[in-house]
Amino acid sequence: VHIRASQLIEARDKLLSKGRTPATANRYLSAISSLLQICVEEWFWIERNPARAIRRLKENNERVRFLSDFERDQLLVETRRDPELHDIVILALSTGARRGELEKLKWSDIDRLNETIVFRSTKNGSDRLIPLPSDAVDLMRKRFSNGKLGSQDWVFPAPKSEGHADFRRRFPKAASKAGLKEFRFHDLRHTAAYYLAASG
């Protein structure tokens, strides 16, 4: 087996020419490098890993988008048509949590007495405890008093199954109808961070 670093660079550049980001190209190269390292250490197919000699591209493609006050109002007008979606959007703006963290939230993760919330399905695998802002406290109390418990203790139970609700398709539709361009659920997290910074 003869694989040269120049061949890998050529393949990487083809990815970039097709519109892939430097971050994506780096992920591909890292995966290939891991496989080649197995070829060196365990299978003895090659003597060295050519991918290790390739410098990773600078990743400067972080996309930051947050809502203006007008956009926020437009979005909330639209999400009120879907009460479940409206509640999770309010909670996202209040806590800065990711969609997956909110979807997998259980009532047992919420301390209504001390007004705190624990996110257990975090990106880095560790639990995260945060205080609930007043608007989020009111929202959760209302959901609890209205019996939004679900059979599996989900805060946002799926309407037709035992699992939690899935907002992957519902949010983009609402954002589009609200006139928001290139706005993802994750951008609610950026918006929450912006609000915190603006308030000091």
PDB file of C-alpha atoms in Angstrom:
ATOM      1  CA  VAL A   1       0.000   0.000   0.000  1.00  0.00           C
ATOM      2  CA  HIS A   2       1.452   3.324  -1.070  1.00  0.00           C
ATOM      3  CA  ILE A   3      -0.368   6.430   0.160  1.00  0.00           C
ATOM      4  CA  ARG A   4       1.366   9.776  -0.049  1.00  0.00           C
ATOM      5  CA  ALA A   5       0.608  12.947   1.838  1.00  0.00           C
ATOM      6  CA  SER A   6       0.264  14.738  -1.501  1.00  0.00           C
ATOM      7  CA  GLN A   7      -2.625  12.420  -2.424  1.00  0.00           C
ATOM      8  CA  LEU A   8      -4.437  13.217   0.783  1.00  0.00           C
ATOM      9  CA  ILE A   9      -3.902  16.942   0.265  1.00  0.00           C
ATOM     10  CA  GLU A  10      -5.291  16.652  -3.252  1.00  0.00           C
ATOM     11  CA  ALA A  11      -8.390  14.852  -1.951  1.00  0.00           C
ATOM     12  CA  ARG A  12      -8.821  17.466   0.777  1.00  0.00           C
ATOM     13  CA  ASP A  13      -8.599  20.296  -1.744  1.00  0.00           C
ATOM     14  CA  LYS A  14     -11.284  18.624  -3.860  1.00  0.00           C
ATOM     15  CA  LEU A  15     -13.599  18.718  -0.843  1.00  0.00           C
ATOM     16  CA  LEU A  16     -12.926  22.432  -0.433  1.00  0.00           C
ATOM     17  CA  SER A  17     -13.571  23.072  -4.131  1.00  0.00           C
ATOM     18  CA  LYS A  18     -17.001  21.455  -3.719  1.00  0.00           C
ATOM     19  CA  GLY A  19     -17.959  23.920  -1.023  1.00  0.00           C
ATOM     20  CA  ARG A  20     -17.024  21.949   2.107  1.00  0.00           C
ATOM     21  CA  THR A  21     -15.701  24.030   5.006  1.00  0.00           C
ATOM     22  CA  PRO A  22     -12.172  23.784   6.439  1.00  0.00           C
ATOM     23  CA  ALA A  23     -13.699  22.230   9.572  1.00  0.00           C
ATOM     24  CA  THR A  24     -15.324  19.469   7.529  1.00  0.00           C
ATOM     25  CA  ALA A  25     -12.087  18.833   5.613  1.00  0.00           C
ATOM     26  CA  ASN A  26     -10.211  18.573   8.909  1.00  0.00           C
ATOM     27  CA  ARG A  27     -12.725  16.047  10.258  1.00  0.00           C
ATOM     28  CA  TYR A  28     -12.328  13.898   7.138  1.00  0.00           C
ATOM     29  CA  LEU A  29      -8.550  14.046   7.430  1.00  0.00           C
ATOM     30  CA  SER A  30      -8.649  13.135  11.122  1.00  0.00           C
ATOM     31  CA  ALA A  31     -10.817  10.098  10.395  1.00  0.00           C
ATOM     32  CA  ILE A  32      -8.459   8.966   7.642  1.00  0.00           C
ATOM     33  CA  SER A  33      -5.477   9.535   9.916  1.00  0.00           C
ATOM     34  CA  SER A  34      -7.017   7.331  12.621  1.00  0.00           C
ATOM     35  CA  LEU A  35      -7.537   4.526  10.113  1.00  0.00           C
ATOM     36  CA  LEU A  36      -4.016   4.843   8.740  1.00  0.00           C
ATOM     37  CA  GLN A  37      -2.598   4.717  12.253  1.00  0.00           C
ATOM     38  CA  ILE A  38      -4.321   1.361  12.758  1.00  0.00           C
ATOM     39  CA  CYS A  39      -2.707   0.220   9.509  1.00  0.00           C
ATOM     40  CA  VAL A  40       0.671   1.138  11.012  1.00  0.00           C
ATOM     41  CA  GLU A  41       0.277  -0.160  14.569  1.00  0.00           C
ATOM     42  CA  GLU A  42      -1.985  -3.198  14.239  1.00  0.00           C
ATOM     43  CA  TRP A  43      -2.069  -4.429  10.674  1.00  0.00           C
ATOM     44  CA  PHE A  44       1.511  -3.504   9.635  1.00  0.00           C
ATOM     45  CA  TRP A  45       0.335  -2.609   6.131  1.00  0.00           C
ATOM     46  CA  ILE A  46       2.322   0.639   6.051  1.00  0.00           C
ATOM     47  CA  GLU A  47       5.391   1.889   7.917  1.00  0.00           C
ATOM     48  CA  ARG A  48       4.215   5.416   8.675  1.00  0.00           C
ATOM     49  CA  ASN A  49       1.049   7.489   8.707  1.00  0.00           C
ATOM     50  CA  PRO A  50       1.260  10.124   5.918  1.00  0.00           C
ATOM     51  CA  ALA A  51      -1.715  12.049   7.312  1.00  0.00           C
ATOM     52  CA  ARG A  52       0.243  13.032  10.400  1.00  0.00           C
ATOM     53  CA  ALA A  53       2.521  15.205   8.299  1.00  0.00           C
ATOM     54  CA  ILE A  54      -0.369  17.301   7.002  1.00  0.00           C
ATOM     55  CA  ARG A  55      -1.093  20.497   8.881  1.00  0.00           C
ATOM     56  CA  ARG A  56      -4.774  20.995   9.650  1.00  0.00           C
ATOM     57  CA  LEU A  57      -6.529  23.947   8.064  1.00  0.00           C
ATOM     58  CA  LYS A  58      -7.395  26.991  10.101  1.00  0.00           C
ATOM     59  CA  GLU A  59     -11.045  26.822  11.075  1.00  0.00           C
ATOM     60  CA  ASN A  60     -12.473  30.288  10.896  1.00  0.00           C
ATOM     61  CA  ASN A  61     -15.991  29.449   9.823  1.00  0.00           C
ATOM     62  CA  GLU A  62     -17.856  29.978  13.077  1.00  0.00           C
ATOM     63  CA  ARG A  63     -21.305  31.295  12.247  1.00  0.00           C
ATOM     64  CA  VAL A  64     -22.814  33.620  14.848  1.00  0.00           C
ATOM     65  CA  ARG A  65     -26.405  34.729  14.390  1.00  0.00           C
ATOM     66  CA  PHE A  66     -28.759  36.135  16.993  1.00  0.00           C
ATOM     67  CA  LEU A  67     -32.228  37.645  16.999  1.00  0.00           C
ATOM     68  CA  SER A  68     -32.905  41.350  16.916  1.00  0.00           C
ATOM     69  CA  ASP A  69     -35.785  42.494  19.128  1.00  0.00           C
ATOM     70  CA  PHE A  70     -38.031  42.735  16.080  1.00  0.00           C
ATOM     71  CA  GLU A  71     -37.078  39.248  14.874  1.00  0.00           C
ATOM     72  CA  ARG A  72     -37.669  37.807  18.334  1.00  0.00           C
ATOM     73  CA  ASP A  73     -41.148  39.304  18.444  1.00  0.00           C
ATOM     74  CA  GLN A  74     -41.937  37.978  14.958  1.00  0.00           C
ATOM     75  CA  LEU A  75     -40.742  34.506  15.910  1.00  0.00           C
ATOM     76  CA  LEU A  76     -42.783  34.426  19.114  1.00  0.00           C
ATOM     77  CA  VAL A  77     -45.903  35.530  17.268  1.00  0.00           C
ATOM     78  CA  GLU A  78     -45.454  32.565  14.929  1.00  0.00           C
ATOM     79  CA  THR A  79     -44.565  29.993  17.602  1.00  0.00           C
ATOM     80  CA  ARG A  80     -47.691  30.856  19.605  1.00  0.00           C
ATOM     81  CA  ARG A  81     -49.565  28.887  16.947  1.00  0.00           C
ATOM     82  CA  ASP A  82     -47.767  25.793  18.314  1.00  0.00           C
ATOM     83  CA  PRO A  83     -47.828  25.995  22.154  1.00  0.00           C
ATOM     84  CA  GLU A  84     -45.266  23.210  22.642  1.00  0.00           C
ATOM     85  CA  LEU A  85     -42.838  24.856  20.240  1.00  0.00           C
ATOM     86  CA  HIS A  86     -43.486  28.233  21.845  1.00  0.00           C
ATOM     87  CA  ASP A  87     -42.593  26.892  25.277  1.00  0.00           C
ATOM     88  CA  ILE A  88     -39.341  25.285  24.152  1.00  0.00           C
ATOM     89  CA  VAL A  89     -38.305  28.462  22.312  1.00  0.00           C
ATOM     90  CA  ILE A  90     -38.957  30.554  25.429  1.00  0.00           C
ATOM     91  CA  LEU A  91     -36.955  28.070  27.493  1.00  0.00           C
ATOM     92  CA  ALA A  92     -34.100  28.150  24.967  1.00  0.00           C
ATOM     93  CA  LEU A  93     -33.977  31.944  25.060  1.00  0.00           C
ATOM     94  CA  SER A  94     -34.080  31.902  28.866  1.00  0.00           C
ATOM     95  CA  THR A  95     -31.450  29.233  29.498  1.00  0.00           C
ATOM     96  CA  GLY A  96     -29.232  29.127  26.400  1.00  0.00           C
ATOM     97  CA  ALA A  97     -29.690  25.351  26.277  1.00  0.00           C
ATOM     98  CA  ARG A  98     -29.340  23.293  23.102  1.00  0.00           C
ATOM     99  CA  ARG A  99     -32.339  21.741  21.381  1.00  0.00           C
ATOM    100  CA  GLY A 100     -31.336  18.197  22.340  1.00  0.00           C
ATOM    101  CA  GLU A 101     -30.863  19.184  25.977  1.00  0.00           C
ATOM    102  CA  LEU A 102     -34.328  20.707  26.104  1.00  0.00           C
ATOM    103  CA  GLU A 103     -36.038  17.884  24.228  1.00  0.00           C
ATOM    104  CA  LYS A 104     -34.613  15.309  26.683  1.00  0.00           C
ATOM    105  CA  LEU A 105     -35.490  17.359  29.741  1.00  0.00           C
ATOM    106  CA  LYS A 106     -37.429  15.540  32.481  1.00  0.00           C
ATOM    107  CA  TRP A 107     -39.430  16.921  35.373  1.00  0.00           C
ATOM    108  CA  SER A 108     -37.035  15.147  37.724  1.00  0.00           C
ATOM    109  CA  ASP A 109     -34.308  17.460  36.373  1.00  0.00           C
ATOM    110  CA  ILE A 110     -36.174  20.543  37.576  1.00  0.00           C
ATOM    111  CA  ASP A 111     -36.069  21.779  41.154  1.00  0.00           C
ATOM    112  CA  ARG A 112     -39.159  23.972  41.342  1.00  0.00           C
ATOM    113  CA  LEU A 113     -38.486  24.882  44.994  1.00  0.00           C
ATOM    114  CA  ASN A 114     -34.972  26.228  44.374  1.00  0.00           C
ATOM    115  CA  GLU A 115     -35.800  27.279  40.799  1.00  0.00           C
ATOM    116  CA  THR A 116     -32.928  25.436  39.160  1.00  0.00           C
ATOM    117  CA  ILE A 117     -32.629  23.080  36.224  1.00  0.00           C
ATOM    118  CA  VAL A 118     -30.121  20.329  35.446  1.00  0.00           C
ATOM    119  CA  PHE A 119     -29.250  19.468  31.856  1.00  0.00           C
ATOM    120  CA  ARG A 120     -27.991  15.898  31.733  1.00  0.00           C
ATOM    121  CA  SER A 121     -27.697  15.316  27.974  1.00  0.00           C
ATOM    122  CA  THR A 122     -25.011  17.922  27.419  1.00  0.00           C
ATOM    123  CA  LYS A 123     -22.544  18.011  24.556  1.00  0.00           C
ATOM    124  CA  ASN A 124     -19.510  17.351  26.770  1.00  0.00           C
ATOM    125  CA  GLY A 125     -21.242  14.535  28.661  1.00  0.00           C
ATOM    126  CA  SER A 126     -21.332  16.230  32.084  1.00  0.00           C
ATOM    127  CA  ASP A 127     -24.331  17.611  33.967  1.00  0.00           C
ATOM    128  CA  ARG A 128     -24.931  21.364  33.970  1.00  0.00           C
ATOM    129  CA  LEU A 129     -26.908  23.090  36.738  1.00  0.00           C
ATOM    130  CA  ILE A 130     -28.266  26.569  36.097  1.00  0.00           C
ATOM    131  CA  PRO A 131     -30.780  28.860  37.840  1.00  0.00           C
ATOM    132  CA  LEU A 132     -34.083  29.348  36.083  1.00  0.00           C
ATOM    133  CA  PRO A 133     -34.917  32.948  35.094  1.00  0.00           C
ATOM    134  CA  SER A 134     -38.293  34.199  36.286  1.00  0.00           C
ATOM    135  CA  ASP A 135     -39.993  33.850  32.898  1.00  0.00           C
ATOM    136  CA  ALA A 136     -38.802  30.248  32.653  1.00  0.00           C
ATOM    137  CA  VAL A 137     -40.024  29.532  36.200  1.00  0.00           C
ATOM    138  CA  ASP A 138     -43.483  30.826  35.284  1.00  0.00           C
ATOM    139  CA  LEU A 139     -43.489  28.748  32.103  1.00  0.00           C
ATOM    140  CA  MET A 140     -42.526  25.528  33.894  1.00  0.00           C
ATOM    141  CA  ARG A 141     -45.071  26.065  36.660  1.00  0.00           C
ATOM    142  CA  LYS A 142     -47.771  26.576  34.060  1.00  0.00           C
ATOM    143  CA  ARG A 143     -46.767  23.421  32.159  1.00  0.00           C
ATOM    144  CA  PHE A 144     -46.695  21.397  35.365  1.00  0.00           C
ATOM    145  CA  SER A 145     -50.083  22.678  36.584  1.00  0.00           C
ATOM    146  CA  ASN A 146     -51.597  21.951  33.165  1.00  0.00           C
ATOM    147  CA  GLY A 147     -50.577  18.331  33.475  1.00  0.00           C
ATOM    148  CA  LYS A 148     -47.850  18.348  30.824  1.00  0.00           C
ATOM    149  CA  LEU A 149     -46.151  15.396  32.486  1.00  0.00           C
ATOM    150  CA  GLY A 150     -46.072  12.655  29.886  1.00  0.00           C
ATOM    151  CA  SER A 151     -45.864   8.962  30.644  1.00  0.00           C
ATOM    152  CA  GLN A 152     -42.053   8.975  30.880  1.00  0.00           C
ATOM    153  CA  ASP A 153     -41.627  12.182  32.907  1.00  0.00           C
ATOM    154  CA  TRP A 154     -40.693  14.162  29.786  1.00  0.00           C
ATOM    155  CA  VAL A 155     -41.228  17.919  30.010  1.00  0.00           C
ATOM    156  CA  PHE A 156     -41.911  17.838  26.258  1.00  0.00           C
ATOM    157  CA  PRO A 157     -43.481  14.418  25.607  1.00  0.00           C
ATOM    158  CA  ALA A 158     -44.038  13.214  22.065  1.00  0.00           C
ATOM    159  CA  PRO A 159     -47.724  13.412  21.127  1.00  0.00           C
ATOM    160  CA  LYS A 160     -47.947   9.913  19.658  1.00  0.00           C
ATOM    161  CA  SER A 161     -45.209   7.882  21.324  1.00  0.00           C
ATOM    162  CA  GLU A 162     -43.527   7.169  24.664  1.00  0.00           C
ATOM    163  CA  GLY A 163     -40.489   9.293  23.819  1.00  0.00           C
ATOM    164  CA  HIS A 164     -39.816  13.006  23.910  1.00  0.00           C
ATOM    165  CA  ALA A 165     -40.963  15.545  21.334  1.00  0.00           C
ATOM    166  CA  ASP A 166     -38.818  16.290  18.299  1.00  0.00           C
ATOM    167  CA  PHE A 167     -38.668  19.904  17.125  1.00  0.00           C
ATOM    168  CA  ARG A 168     -36.167  19.482  14.295  1.00  0.00           C
ATOM    169  CA  ARG A 169     -38.775  20.137  11.603  1.00  0.00           C
ATOM    170  CA  ARG A 170     -41.244  22.264  13.517  1.00  0.00           C
ATOM    171  CA  PHE A 171     -38.806  25.050  14.381  1.00  0.00           C
ATOM    172  CA  PRO A 172     -37.420  25.720  10.861  1.00  0.00           C
ATOM    173  CA  LYS A 173     -40.972  25.973   9.512  1.00  0.00           C
ATOM    174  CA  ALA A 174     -41.936  28.497  12.167  1.00  0.00           C
ATOM    175  CA  ALA A 175     -38.736  30.496  11.660  1.00  0.00           C
ATOM    176  CA  SER A 176     -39.355  30.615   7.924  1.00  0.00           C
ATOM    177  CA  LYS A 177     -42.957  31.761   8.363  1.00  0.00           C
ATOM    178  CA  ALA A 178     -41.701  34.453  10.746  1.00  0.00           C
ATOM    179  CA  GLY A 179     -39.488  35.776   7.942  1.00  0.00           C
ATOM    180  CA  LEU A 180     -36.185  34.776   9.553  1.00  0.00           C
ATOM    181  CA  LYS A 181     -33.444  33.964   7.077  1.00  0.00           C
ATOM    182  CA  GLU A 182     -30.711  31.419   7.846  1.00  0.00           C
ATOM    183  CA  PHE A 183     -31.825  31.042  11.443  1.00  0.00           C
ATOM    184  CA  ARG A 184     -31.373  27.724  13.262  1.00  0.00           C
ATOM    185  CA  PHE A 185     -32.530  26.546  16.672  1.00  0.00           C
ATOM    186  CA  HIS A 186     -28.907  26.720  17.849  1.00  0.00           C
ATOM    187  CA  ASP A 187     -28.979  30.459  17.144  1.00  0.00           C
ATOM    188  CA  LEU A 188     -31.388  30.812  20.065  1.00  0.00           C
ATOM    189  CA  ARG A 189     -28.390  29.822  22.193  1.00  0.00           C
ATOM    190  CA  HIS A 190     -26.365  32.648  20.629  1.00  0.00           C
ATOM    191  CA  THR A 191     -29.269  35.013  21.286  1.00  0.00           C
ATOM    192  CA  ALA A 192     -29.433  33.996  24.955  1.00  0.00           C
ATOM    193  CA  ALA A 193     -25.700  34.640  25.284  1.00  0.00           C
ATOM    194  CA  TYR A 194     -26.158  38.032  23.640  1.00  0.00           C
ATOM    195  CA  TYR A 195     -28.902  38.946  26.115  1.00  0.00           C
ATOM    196  CA  LEU A 196     -26.652  37.966  29.048  1.00  0.00           C
ATOM    197  CA  ALA A 197     -23.757  40.028  27.706  1.00  0.00           C
ATOM    198  CA  ALA A 198     -26.017  43.024  27.052  1.00  0.00           C
ATOM    199  CA  SER A 199     -27.379  42.876  30.598  1.00  0.00           C
ATOM    200  CA  GLY A 200     -23.866  42.724  32.046  1.00  0.00           C
TER     201      GLY A 200
END
